[in-house]
PDB file of C-alpha atoms in Angstrom:
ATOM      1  CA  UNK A   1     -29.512 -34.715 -62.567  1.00 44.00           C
ATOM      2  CA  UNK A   2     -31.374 -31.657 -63.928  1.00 40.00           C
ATOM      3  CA  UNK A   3     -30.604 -29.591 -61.151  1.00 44.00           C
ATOM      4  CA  UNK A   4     -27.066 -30.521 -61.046  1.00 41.00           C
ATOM      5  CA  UNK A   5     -26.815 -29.348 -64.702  1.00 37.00           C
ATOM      6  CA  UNK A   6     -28.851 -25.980 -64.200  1.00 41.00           C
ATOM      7  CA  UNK A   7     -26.023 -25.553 -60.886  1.00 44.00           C
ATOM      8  CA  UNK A   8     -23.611 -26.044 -63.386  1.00 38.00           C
ATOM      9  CA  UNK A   9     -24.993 -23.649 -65.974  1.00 38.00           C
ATOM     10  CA  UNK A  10     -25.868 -21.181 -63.119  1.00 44.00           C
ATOM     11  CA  UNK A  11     -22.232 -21.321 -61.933  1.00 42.00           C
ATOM     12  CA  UNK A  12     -20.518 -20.552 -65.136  1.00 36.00           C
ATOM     13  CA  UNK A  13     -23.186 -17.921 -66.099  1.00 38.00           C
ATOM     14  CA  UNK A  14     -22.017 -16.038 -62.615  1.00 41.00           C
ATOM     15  CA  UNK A  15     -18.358 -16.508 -63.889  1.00 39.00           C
ATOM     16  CA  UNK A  16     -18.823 -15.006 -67.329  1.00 37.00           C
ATOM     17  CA  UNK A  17     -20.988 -12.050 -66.002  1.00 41.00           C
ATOM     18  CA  UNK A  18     -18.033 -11.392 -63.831  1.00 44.00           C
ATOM     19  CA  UNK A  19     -15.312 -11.551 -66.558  1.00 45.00           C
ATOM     20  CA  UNK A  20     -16.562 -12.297 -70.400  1.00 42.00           C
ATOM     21  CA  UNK A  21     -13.266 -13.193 -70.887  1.00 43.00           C
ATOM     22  CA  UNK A  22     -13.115 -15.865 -68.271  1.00 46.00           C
ATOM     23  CA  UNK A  23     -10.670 -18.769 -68.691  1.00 49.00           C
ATOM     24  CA  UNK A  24      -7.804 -21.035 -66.329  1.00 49.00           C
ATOM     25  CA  UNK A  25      -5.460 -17.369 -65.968  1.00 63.00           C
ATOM     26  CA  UNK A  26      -8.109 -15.591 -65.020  1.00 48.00           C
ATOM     27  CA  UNK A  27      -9.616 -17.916 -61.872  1.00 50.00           C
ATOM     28  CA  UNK A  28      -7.756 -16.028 -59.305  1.00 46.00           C
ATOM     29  CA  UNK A  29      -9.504 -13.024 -60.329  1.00 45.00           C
ATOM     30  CA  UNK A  30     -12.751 -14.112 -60.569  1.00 48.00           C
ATOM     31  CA  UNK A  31     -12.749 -16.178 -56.870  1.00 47.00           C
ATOM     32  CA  UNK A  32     -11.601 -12.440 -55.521  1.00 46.00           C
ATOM     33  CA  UNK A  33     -14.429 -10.582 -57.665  1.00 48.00           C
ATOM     34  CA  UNK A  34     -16.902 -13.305 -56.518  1.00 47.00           C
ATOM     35  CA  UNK A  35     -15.937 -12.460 -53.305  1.00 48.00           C
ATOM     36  CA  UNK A  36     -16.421  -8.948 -53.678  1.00 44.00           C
ATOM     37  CA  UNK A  37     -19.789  -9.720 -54.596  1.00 46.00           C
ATOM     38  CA  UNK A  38     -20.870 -12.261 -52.189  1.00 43.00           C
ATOM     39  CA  UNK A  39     -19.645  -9.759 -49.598  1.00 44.00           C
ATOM     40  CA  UNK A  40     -21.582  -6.832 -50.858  1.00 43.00           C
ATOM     41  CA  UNK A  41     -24.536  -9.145 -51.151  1.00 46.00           C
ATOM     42  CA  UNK A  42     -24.722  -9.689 -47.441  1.00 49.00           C
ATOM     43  CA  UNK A  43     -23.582  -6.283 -46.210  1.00 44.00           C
ATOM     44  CA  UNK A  44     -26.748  -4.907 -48.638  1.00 47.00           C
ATOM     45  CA  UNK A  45     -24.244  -2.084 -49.986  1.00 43.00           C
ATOM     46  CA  UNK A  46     -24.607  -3.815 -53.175  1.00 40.00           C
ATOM     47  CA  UNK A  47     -25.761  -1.319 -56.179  1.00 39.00           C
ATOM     48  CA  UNK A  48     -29.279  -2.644 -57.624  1.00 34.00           C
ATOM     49  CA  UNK A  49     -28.474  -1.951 -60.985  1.00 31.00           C
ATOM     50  CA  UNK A  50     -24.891  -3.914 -60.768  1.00 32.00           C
ATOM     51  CA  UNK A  51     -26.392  -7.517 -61.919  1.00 32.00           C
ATOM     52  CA  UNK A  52     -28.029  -5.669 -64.891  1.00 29.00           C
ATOM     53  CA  UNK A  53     -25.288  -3.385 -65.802  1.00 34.00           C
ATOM     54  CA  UNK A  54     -22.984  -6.387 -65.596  1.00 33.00           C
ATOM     55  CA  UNK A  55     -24.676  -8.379 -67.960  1.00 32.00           C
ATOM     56  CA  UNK A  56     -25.504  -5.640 -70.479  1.00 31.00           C
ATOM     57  CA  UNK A  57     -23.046  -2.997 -71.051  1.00 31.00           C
ATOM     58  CA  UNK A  58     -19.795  -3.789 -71.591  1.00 32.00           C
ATOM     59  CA  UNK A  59     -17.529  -1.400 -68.772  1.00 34.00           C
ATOM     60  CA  UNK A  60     -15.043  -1.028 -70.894  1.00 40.00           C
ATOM     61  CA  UNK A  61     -16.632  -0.256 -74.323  1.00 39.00           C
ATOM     62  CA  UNK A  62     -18.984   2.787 -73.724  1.00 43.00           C
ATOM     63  CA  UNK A  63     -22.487   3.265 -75.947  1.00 41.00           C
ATOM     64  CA  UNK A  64     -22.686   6.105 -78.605  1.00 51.00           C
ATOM     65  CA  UNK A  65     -19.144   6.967 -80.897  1.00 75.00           C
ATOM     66  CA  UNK A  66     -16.568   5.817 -78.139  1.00 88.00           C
ATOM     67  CA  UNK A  67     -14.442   2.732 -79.437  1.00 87.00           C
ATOM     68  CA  UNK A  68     -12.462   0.523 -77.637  1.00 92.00           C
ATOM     69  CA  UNK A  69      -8.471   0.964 -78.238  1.00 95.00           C
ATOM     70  CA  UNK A  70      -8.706  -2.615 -79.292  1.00 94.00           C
ATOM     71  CA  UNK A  71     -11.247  -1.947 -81.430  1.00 94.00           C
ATOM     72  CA  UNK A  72     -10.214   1.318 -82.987  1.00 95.00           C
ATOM     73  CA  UNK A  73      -6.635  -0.536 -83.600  1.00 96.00           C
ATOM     74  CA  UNK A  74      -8.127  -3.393 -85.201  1.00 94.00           C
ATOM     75  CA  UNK A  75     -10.132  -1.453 -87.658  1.00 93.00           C
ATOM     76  CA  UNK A  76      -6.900   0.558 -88.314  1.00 94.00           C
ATOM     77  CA  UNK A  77      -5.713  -2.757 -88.803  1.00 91.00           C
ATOM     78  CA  UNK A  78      -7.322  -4.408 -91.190  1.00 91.00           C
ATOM     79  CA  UNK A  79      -7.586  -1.346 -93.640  1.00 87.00           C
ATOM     80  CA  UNK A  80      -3.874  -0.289 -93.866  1.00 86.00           C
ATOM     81  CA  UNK A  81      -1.551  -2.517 -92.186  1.00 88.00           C
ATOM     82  CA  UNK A  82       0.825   0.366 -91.025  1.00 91.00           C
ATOM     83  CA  UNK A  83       4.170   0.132 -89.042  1.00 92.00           C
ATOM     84  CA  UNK A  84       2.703  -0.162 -85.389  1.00 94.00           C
ATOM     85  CA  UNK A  85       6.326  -0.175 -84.345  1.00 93.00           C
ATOM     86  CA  UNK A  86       7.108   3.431 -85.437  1.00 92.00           C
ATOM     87  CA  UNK A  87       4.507   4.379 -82.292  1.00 93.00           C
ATOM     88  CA  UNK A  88       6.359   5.727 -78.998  1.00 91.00           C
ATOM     89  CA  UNK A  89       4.981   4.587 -75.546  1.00 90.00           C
ATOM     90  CA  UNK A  90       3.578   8.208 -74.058  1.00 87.00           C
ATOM     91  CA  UNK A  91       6.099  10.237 -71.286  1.00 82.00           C
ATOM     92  CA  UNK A  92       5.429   9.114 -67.761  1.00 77.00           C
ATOM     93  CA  UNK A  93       4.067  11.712 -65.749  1.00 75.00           C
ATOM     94  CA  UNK A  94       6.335  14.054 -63.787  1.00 72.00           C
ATOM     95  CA  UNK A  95       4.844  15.111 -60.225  1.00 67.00           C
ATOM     96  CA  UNK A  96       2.104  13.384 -58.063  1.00 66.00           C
ATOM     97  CA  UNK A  97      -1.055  14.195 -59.802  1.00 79.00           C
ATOM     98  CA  UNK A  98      -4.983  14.497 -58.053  1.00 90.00           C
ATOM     99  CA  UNK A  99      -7.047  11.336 -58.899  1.00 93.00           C
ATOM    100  CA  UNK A 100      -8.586  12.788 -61.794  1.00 95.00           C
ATOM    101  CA  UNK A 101      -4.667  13.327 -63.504  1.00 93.00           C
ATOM    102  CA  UNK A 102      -4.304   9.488 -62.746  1.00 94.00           C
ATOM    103  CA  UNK A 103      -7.312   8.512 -64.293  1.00 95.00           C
ATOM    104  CA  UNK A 104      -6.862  10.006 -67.368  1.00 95.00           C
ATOM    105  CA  UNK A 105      -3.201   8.651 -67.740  1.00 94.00           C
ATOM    106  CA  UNK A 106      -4.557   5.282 -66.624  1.00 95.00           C
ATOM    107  CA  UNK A 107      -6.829   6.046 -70.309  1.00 96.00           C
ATOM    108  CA  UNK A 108      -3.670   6.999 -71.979  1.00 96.00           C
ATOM    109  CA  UNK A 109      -1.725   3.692 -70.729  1.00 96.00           C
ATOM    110  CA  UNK A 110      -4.374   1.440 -71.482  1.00 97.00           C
ATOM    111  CA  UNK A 111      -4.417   2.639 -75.221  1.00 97.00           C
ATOM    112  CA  UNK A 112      -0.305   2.007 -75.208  1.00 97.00           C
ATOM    113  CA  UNK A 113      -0.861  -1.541 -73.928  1.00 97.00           C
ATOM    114  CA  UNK A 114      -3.228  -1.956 -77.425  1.00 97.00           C
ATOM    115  CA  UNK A 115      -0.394  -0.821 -79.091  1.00 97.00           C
ATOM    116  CA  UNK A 116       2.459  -2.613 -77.926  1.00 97.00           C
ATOM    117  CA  UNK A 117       0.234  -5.637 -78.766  1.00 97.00           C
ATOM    118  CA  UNK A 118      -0.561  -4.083 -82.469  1.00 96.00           C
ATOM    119  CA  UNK A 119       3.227  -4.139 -82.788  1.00 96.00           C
ATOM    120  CA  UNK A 120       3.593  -7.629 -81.377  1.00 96.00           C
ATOM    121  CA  UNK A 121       5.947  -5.737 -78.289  1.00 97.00           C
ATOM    122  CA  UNK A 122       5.772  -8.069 -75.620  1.00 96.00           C
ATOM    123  CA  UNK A 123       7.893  -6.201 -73.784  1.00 96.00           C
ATOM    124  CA  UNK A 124       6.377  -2.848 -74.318  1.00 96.00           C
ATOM    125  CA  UNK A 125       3.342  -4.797 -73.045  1.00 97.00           C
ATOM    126  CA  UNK A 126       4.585  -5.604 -69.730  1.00 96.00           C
ATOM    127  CA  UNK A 127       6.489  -2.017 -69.915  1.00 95.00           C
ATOM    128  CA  UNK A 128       2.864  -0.668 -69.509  1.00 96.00           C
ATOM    129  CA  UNK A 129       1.432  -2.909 -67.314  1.00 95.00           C
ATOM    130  CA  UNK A 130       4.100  -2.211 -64.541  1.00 94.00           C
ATOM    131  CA  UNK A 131       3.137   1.697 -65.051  1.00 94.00           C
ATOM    132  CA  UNK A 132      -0.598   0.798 -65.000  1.00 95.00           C
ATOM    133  CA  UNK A 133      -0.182  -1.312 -61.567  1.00 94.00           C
ATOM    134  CA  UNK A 134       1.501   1.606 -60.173  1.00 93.00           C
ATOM    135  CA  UNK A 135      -1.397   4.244 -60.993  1.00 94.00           C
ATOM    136  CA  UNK A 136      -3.624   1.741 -59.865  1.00 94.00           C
ATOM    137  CA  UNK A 137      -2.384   1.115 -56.497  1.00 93.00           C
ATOM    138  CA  UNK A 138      -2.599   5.266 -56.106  1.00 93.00           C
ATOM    139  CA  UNK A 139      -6.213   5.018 -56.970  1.00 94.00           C
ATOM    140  CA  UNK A 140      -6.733   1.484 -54.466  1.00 93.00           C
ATOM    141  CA  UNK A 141      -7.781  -0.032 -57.163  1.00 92.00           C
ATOM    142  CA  UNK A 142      -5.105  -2.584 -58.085  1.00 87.00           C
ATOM    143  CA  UNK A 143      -5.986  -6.034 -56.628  1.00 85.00           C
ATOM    144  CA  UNK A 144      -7.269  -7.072 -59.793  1.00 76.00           C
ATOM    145  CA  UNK A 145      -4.800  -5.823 -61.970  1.00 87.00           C
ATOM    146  CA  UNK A 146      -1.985  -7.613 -59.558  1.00 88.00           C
ATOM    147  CA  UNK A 147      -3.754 -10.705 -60.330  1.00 87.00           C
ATOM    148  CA  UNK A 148      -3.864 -10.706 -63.932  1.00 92.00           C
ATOM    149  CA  UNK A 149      -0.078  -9.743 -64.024  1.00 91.00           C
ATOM    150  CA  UNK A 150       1.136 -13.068 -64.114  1.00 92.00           C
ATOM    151  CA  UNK A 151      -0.767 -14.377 -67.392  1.00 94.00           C
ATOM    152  CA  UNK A 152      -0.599 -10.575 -68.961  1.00 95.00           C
ATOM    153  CA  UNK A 153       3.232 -11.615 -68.877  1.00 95.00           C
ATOM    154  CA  UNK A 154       2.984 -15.256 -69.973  1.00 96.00           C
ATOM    155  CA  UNK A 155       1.321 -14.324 -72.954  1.00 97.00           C
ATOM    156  CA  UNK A 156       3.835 -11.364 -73.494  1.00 96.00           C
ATOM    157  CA  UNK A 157       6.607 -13.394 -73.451  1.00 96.00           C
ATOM    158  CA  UNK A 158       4.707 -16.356 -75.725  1.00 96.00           C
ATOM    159  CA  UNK A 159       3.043 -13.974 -77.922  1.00 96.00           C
ATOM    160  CA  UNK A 160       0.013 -14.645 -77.763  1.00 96.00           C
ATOM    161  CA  UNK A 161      -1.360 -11.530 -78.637  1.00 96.00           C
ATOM    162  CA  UNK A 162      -5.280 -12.225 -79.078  1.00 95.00           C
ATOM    163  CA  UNK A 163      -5.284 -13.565 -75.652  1.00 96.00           C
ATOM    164  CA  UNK A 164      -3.479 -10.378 -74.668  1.00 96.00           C
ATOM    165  CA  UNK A 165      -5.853  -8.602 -75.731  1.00 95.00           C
ATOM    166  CA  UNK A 166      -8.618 -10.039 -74.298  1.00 96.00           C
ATOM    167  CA  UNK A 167      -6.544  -9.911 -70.891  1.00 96.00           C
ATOM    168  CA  UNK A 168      -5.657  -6.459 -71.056  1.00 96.00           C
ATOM    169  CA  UNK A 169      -9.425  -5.749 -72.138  1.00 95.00           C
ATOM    170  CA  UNK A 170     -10.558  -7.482 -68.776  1.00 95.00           C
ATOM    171  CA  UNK A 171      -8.351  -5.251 -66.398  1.00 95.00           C
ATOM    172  CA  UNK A 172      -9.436  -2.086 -68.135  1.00 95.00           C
ATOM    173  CA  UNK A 173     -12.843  -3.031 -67.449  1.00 94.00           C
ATOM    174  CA  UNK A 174     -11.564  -4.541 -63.788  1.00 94.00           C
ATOM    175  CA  UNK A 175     -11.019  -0.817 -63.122  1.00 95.00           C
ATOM    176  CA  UNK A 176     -13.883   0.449 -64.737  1.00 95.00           C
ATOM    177  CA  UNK A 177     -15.779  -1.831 -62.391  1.00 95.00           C
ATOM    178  CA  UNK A 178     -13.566  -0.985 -59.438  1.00 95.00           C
ATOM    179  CA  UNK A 179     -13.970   2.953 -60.001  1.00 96.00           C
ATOM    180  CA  UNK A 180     -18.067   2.316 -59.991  1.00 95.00           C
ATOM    181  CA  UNK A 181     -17.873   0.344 -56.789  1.00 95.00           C
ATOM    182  CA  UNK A 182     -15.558   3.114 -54.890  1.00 94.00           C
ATOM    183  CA  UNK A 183     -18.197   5.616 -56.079  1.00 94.00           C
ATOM    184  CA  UNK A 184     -15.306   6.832 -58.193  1.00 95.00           C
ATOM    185  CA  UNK A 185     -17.812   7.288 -61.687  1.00 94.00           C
ATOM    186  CA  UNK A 186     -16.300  10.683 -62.117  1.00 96.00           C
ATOM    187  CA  UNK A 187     -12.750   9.146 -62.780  1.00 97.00           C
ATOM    188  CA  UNK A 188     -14.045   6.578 -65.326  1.00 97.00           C
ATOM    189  CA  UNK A 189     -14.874   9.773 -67.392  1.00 97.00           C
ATOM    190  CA  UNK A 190     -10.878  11.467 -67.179  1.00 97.00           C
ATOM    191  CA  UNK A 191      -9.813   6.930 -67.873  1.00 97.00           C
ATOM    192  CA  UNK A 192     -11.990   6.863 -71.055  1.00 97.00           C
ATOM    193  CA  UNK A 193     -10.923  10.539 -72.277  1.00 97.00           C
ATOM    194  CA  UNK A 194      -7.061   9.609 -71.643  1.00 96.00           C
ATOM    195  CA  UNK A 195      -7.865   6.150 -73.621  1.00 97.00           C
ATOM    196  CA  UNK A 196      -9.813   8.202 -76.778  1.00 97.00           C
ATOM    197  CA  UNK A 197      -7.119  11.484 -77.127  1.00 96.00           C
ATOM    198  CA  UNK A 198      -4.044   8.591 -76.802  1.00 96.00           C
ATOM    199  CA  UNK A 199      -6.175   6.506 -79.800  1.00 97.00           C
ATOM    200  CA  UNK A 200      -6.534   9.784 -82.346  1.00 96.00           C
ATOM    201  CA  UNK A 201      -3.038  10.412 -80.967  1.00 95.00           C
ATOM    202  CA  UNK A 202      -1.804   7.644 -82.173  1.00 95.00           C
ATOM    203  CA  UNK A 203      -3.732   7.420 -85.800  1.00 94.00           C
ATOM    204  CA  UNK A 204      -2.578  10.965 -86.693  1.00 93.00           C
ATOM    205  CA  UNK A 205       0.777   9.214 -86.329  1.00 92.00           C
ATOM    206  CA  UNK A 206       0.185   6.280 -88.769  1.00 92.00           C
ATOM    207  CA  UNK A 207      -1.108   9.086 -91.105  1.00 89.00           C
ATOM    208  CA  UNK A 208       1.968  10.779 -91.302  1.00 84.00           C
ATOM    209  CA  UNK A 209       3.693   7.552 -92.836  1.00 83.00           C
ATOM    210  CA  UNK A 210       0.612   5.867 -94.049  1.00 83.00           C
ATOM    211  CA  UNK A 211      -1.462   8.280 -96.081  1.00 85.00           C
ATOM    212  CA  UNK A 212      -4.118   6.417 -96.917  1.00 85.00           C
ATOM    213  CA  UNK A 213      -7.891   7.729 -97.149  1.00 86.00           C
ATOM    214  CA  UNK A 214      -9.339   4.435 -95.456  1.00 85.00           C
ATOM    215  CA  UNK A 215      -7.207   6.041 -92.017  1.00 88.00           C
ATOM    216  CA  UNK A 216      -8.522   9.118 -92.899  1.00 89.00           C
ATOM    217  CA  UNK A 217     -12.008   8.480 -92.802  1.00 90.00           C
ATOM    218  CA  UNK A 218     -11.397   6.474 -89.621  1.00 92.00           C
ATOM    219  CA  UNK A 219     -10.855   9.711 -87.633  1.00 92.00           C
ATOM    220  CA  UNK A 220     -13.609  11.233 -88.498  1.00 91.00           C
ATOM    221  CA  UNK A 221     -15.326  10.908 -84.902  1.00 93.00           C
ATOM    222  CA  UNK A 222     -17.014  14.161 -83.912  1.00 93.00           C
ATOM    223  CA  UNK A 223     -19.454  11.849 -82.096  1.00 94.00           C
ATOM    224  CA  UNK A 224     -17.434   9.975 -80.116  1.00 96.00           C
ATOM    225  CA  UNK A 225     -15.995  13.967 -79.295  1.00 96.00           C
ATOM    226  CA  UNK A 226     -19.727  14.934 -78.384  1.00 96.00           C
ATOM    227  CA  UNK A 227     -19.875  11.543 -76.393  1.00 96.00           C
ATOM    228  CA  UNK A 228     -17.122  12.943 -73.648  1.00 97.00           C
ATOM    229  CA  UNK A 229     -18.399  16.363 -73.464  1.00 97.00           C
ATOM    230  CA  UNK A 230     -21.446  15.155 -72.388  1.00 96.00           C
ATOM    231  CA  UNK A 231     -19.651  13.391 -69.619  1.00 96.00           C
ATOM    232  CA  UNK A 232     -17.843  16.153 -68.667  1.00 97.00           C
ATOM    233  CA  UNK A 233     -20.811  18.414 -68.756  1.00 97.00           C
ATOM    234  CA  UNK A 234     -22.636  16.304 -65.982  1.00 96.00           C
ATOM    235  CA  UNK A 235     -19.254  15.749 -63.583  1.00 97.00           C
ATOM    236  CA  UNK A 236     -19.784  17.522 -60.500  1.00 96.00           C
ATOM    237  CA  UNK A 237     -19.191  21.496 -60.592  1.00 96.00           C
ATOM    238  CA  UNK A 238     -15.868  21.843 -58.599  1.00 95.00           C
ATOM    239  CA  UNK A 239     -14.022  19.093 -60.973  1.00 96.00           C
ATOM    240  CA  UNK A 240     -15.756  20.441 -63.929  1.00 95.00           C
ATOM    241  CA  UNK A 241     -14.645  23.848 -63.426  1.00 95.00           C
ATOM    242  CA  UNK A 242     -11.099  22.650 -62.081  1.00 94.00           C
ATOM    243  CA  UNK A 243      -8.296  23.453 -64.660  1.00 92.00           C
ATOM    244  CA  UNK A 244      -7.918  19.604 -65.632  1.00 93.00           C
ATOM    245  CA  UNK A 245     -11.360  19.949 -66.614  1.00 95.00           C
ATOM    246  CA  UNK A 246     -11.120  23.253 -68.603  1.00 95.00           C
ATOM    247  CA  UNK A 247      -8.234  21.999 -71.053  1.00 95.00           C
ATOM    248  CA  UNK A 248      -9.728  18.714 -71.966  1.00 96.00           C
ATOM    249  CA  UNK A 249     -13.010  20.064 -72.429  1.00 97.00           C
ATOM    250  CA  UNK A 250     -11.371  23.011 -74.818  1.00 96.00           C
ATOM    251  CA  UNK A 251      -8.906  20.013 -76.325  1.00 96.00           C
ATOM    252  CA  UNK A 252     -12.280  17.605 -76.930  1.00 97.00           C
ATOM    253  CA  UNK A 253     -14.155  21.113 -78.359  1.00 97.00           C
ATOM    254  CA  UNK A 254     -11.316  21.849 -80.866  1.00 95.00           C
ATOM    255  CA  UNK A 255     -10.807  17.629 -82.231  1.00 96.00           C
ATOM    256  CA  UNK A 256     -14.502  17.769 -82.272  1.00 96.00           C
ATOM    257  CA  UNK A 257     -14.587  21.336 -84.838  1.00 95.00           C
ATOM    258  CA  UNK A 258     -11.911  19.680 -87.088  1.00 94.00           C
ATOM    259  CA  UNK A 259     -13.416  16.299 -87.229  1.00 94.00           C
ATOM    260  CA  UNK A 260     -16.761  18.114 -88.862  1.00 93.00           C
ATOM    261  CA  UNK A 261     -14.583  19.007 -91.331  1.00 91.00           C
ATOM    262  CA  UNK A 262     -15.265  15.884 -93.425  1.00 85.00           C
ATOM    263  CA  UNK A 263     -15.549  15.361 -97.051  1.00 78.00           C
ATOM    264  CA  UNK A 264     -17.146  12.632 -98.383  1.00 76.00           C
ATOM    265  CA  UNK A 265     -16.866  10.578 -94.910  1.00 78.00           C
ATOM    266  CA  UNK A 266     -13.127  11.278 -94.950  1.00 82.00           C
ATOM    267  CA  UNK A 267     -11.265  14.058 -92.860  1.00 87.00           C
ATOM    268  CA  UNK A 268      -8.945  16.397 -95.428  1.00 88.00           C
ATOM    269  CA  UNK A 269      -5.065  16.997 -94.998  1.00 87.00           C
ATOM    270  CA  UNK A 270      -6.219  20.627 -92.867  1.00 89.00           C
ATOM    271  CA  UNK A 271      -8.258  19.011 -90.727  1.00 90.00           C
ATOM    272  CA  UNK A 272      -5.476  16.066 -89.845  1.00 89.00           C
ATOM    273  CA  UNK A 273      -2.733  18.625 -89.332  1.00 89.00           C
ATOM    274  CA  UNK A 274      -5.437  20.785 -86.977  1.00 91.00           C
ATOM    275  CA  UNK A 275      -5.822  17.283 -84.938  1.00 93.00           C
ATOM    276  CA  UNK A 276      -2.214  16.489 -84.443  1.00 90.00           C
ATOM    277  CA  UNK A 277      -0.986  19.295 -82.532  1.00 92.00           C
ATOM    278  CA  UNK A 278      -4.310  19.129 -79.981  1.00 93.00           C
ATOM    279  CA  UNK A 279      -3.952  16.021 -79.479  1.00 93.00           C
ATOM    280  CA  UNK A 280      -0.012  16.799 -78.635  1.00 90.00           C
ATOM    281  CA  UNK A 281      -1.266  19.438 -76.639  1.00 90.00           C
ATOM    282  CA  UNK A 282      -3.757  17.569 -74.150  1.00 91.00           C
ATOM    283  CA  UNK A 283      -0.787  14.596 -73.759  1.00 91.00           C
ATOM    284  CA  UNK A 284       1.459  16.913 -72.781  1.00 88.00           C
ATOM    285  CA  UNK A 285      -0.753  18.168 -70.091  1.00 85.00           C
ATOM    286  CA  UNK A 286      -0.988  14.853 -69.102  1.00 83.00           C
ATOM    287  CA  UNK A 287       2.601  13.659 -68.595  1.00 81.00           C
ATOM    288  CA  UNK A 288       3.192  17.182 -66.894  1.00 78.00           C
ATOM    289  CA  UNK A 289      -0.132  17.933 -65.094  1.00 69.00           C
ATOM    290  CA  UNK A 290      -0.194  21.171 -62.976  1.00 64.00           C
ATOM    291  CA  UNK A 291      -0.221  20.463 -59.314  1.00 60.00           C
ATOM    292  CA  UNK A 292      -3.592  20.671 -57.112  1.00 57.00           C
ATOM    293  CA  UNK A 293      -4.105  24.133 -55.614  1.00 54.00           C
TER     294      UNK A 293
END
């Protein structure tokens, strides 16, 4: 009996280090991702430090100043209560980008998903998901996002928006994971830079119609700033010196000057109107990223 029980335990402890958020929409998912693992297991191309990293950083929610769009938005959240709806979905890109362009839109869509749910938009939801699926597929990474399509919808069209969350939460992190076992790490920096620059995007927005000093001081994230240069900095020389590269790095450089800027924990008006147009800057780039040489 006590080894039935431990099986038991054993079993769902396998199922929540493979999704946290594991529950009934999510089984397909996690009988492919077991899969995966099994299958990596027996090949012996599975990464040593996978079982650890699985169970103790969360892929999607990086150490140091980096939030979460979920996060950030909830915090936003429960200090001013702004119009959500006011907020825009970003422009689609233009031409075929290079990997690391896709990445950092898949960042920038990601954030938009977070906000469609902030303004209770269903259908901005699945709006985004259909764009994310289709950067995905570029990247072969969208098995896992195809299977979470079906409940990310359900609970569009029902509402329920905290289990939306935590479903759009898991397929950010199913890519993260998917980008790590492609040997793709470089791309999950350009996914969490897009995600970030879309987030302080977004909150220079609010500020416009929501002037509060509580959203002030919640911008105010040099080290978060600090955080991606540092990934930059150790990318690999050819797509650090690529022109990509070179604009976000001056873009992250110029948020991070105006966000020192602070008095008493709080950024002042100068500093918010220096943010706004960099930010506009960068996502421009983005939608309309130059074509590989």
């Amino acid at each position: 009996m006590a080894s039935t029980v431990e099986a038991a335990r054993d079993a769902y402890s396998m199922f929540y280090i493979l999704d946290p958020h594991f529950h009934t929409c999510s089984l397909f998912t996690m009988s492919a991702r077991l899969f995966i693992l099994v299958f990596l297991l027996l090949t012996g191309k599975m990464p040593s430090s996978f079982a650890v990293e699985s169970q103790t950083v969360p892929t999607a929610m990086p150490s140091g100043g980096l939030k979460s769009a979920g996060d950030f938005f909830a915090s936003i959240d429960a200090q001013c209560q702004p119009n959500w709806s006011q907020i825009v979905p970003s422009p689609a890109a233009t031409t075929p980008p290079a990997r690391e362009a896709l990445a950092l839109q898949l960042g920038v869509l990601f954030t938009d998903a977070f906000a469609a749910i902030q303004a209770n938009n269903g259908q901005g939801v699945k709006n985004t998901l259909h764009e994310i699926t289709a950067l995905t597929k570029k990247l072969n990474l969208n098995q896992n996002i195809l299977a979470r399509n079906k409940c990310i919808s359900d609970f569009s069209d029902k509402g329920s928006w905290d289990e939306l969350q935590l479903e759009i939460t898991s397929a950010q992190e199913d890519v993260i994971t998917g980008m790590r076992l492609q040997n793709d790490r470089d791309l999950i920096v350009f996914l969490l830079a897009g995600s970030w620059i879309r987030q302080i995007d977004i909150a220079t927005t609010l500020l416009t119609t929501t002037p509060k000093p509580e959203l002030a001081s919640l911008l105010a994230q040099s080290s978060a700033a600090e955080e991606l240069l540092a990934g930059f900095e150790k990318l690999p020389e050819p797509i650090r010196k690529a022109n990509l590269s070179v604009m976000l790095v001056q873009g992250l450089l110029a948020a991070r000057d105006s966000m020192l800027k602070t008095s008493g924990g709080s950024l002042p008006d100068s500093a918010i109107k220096e943010l706004s147009p960099t930010m506009t800057h960068i996502l421009n780039h983005i939608a309309n990223p130059a074509p590989r040489p």
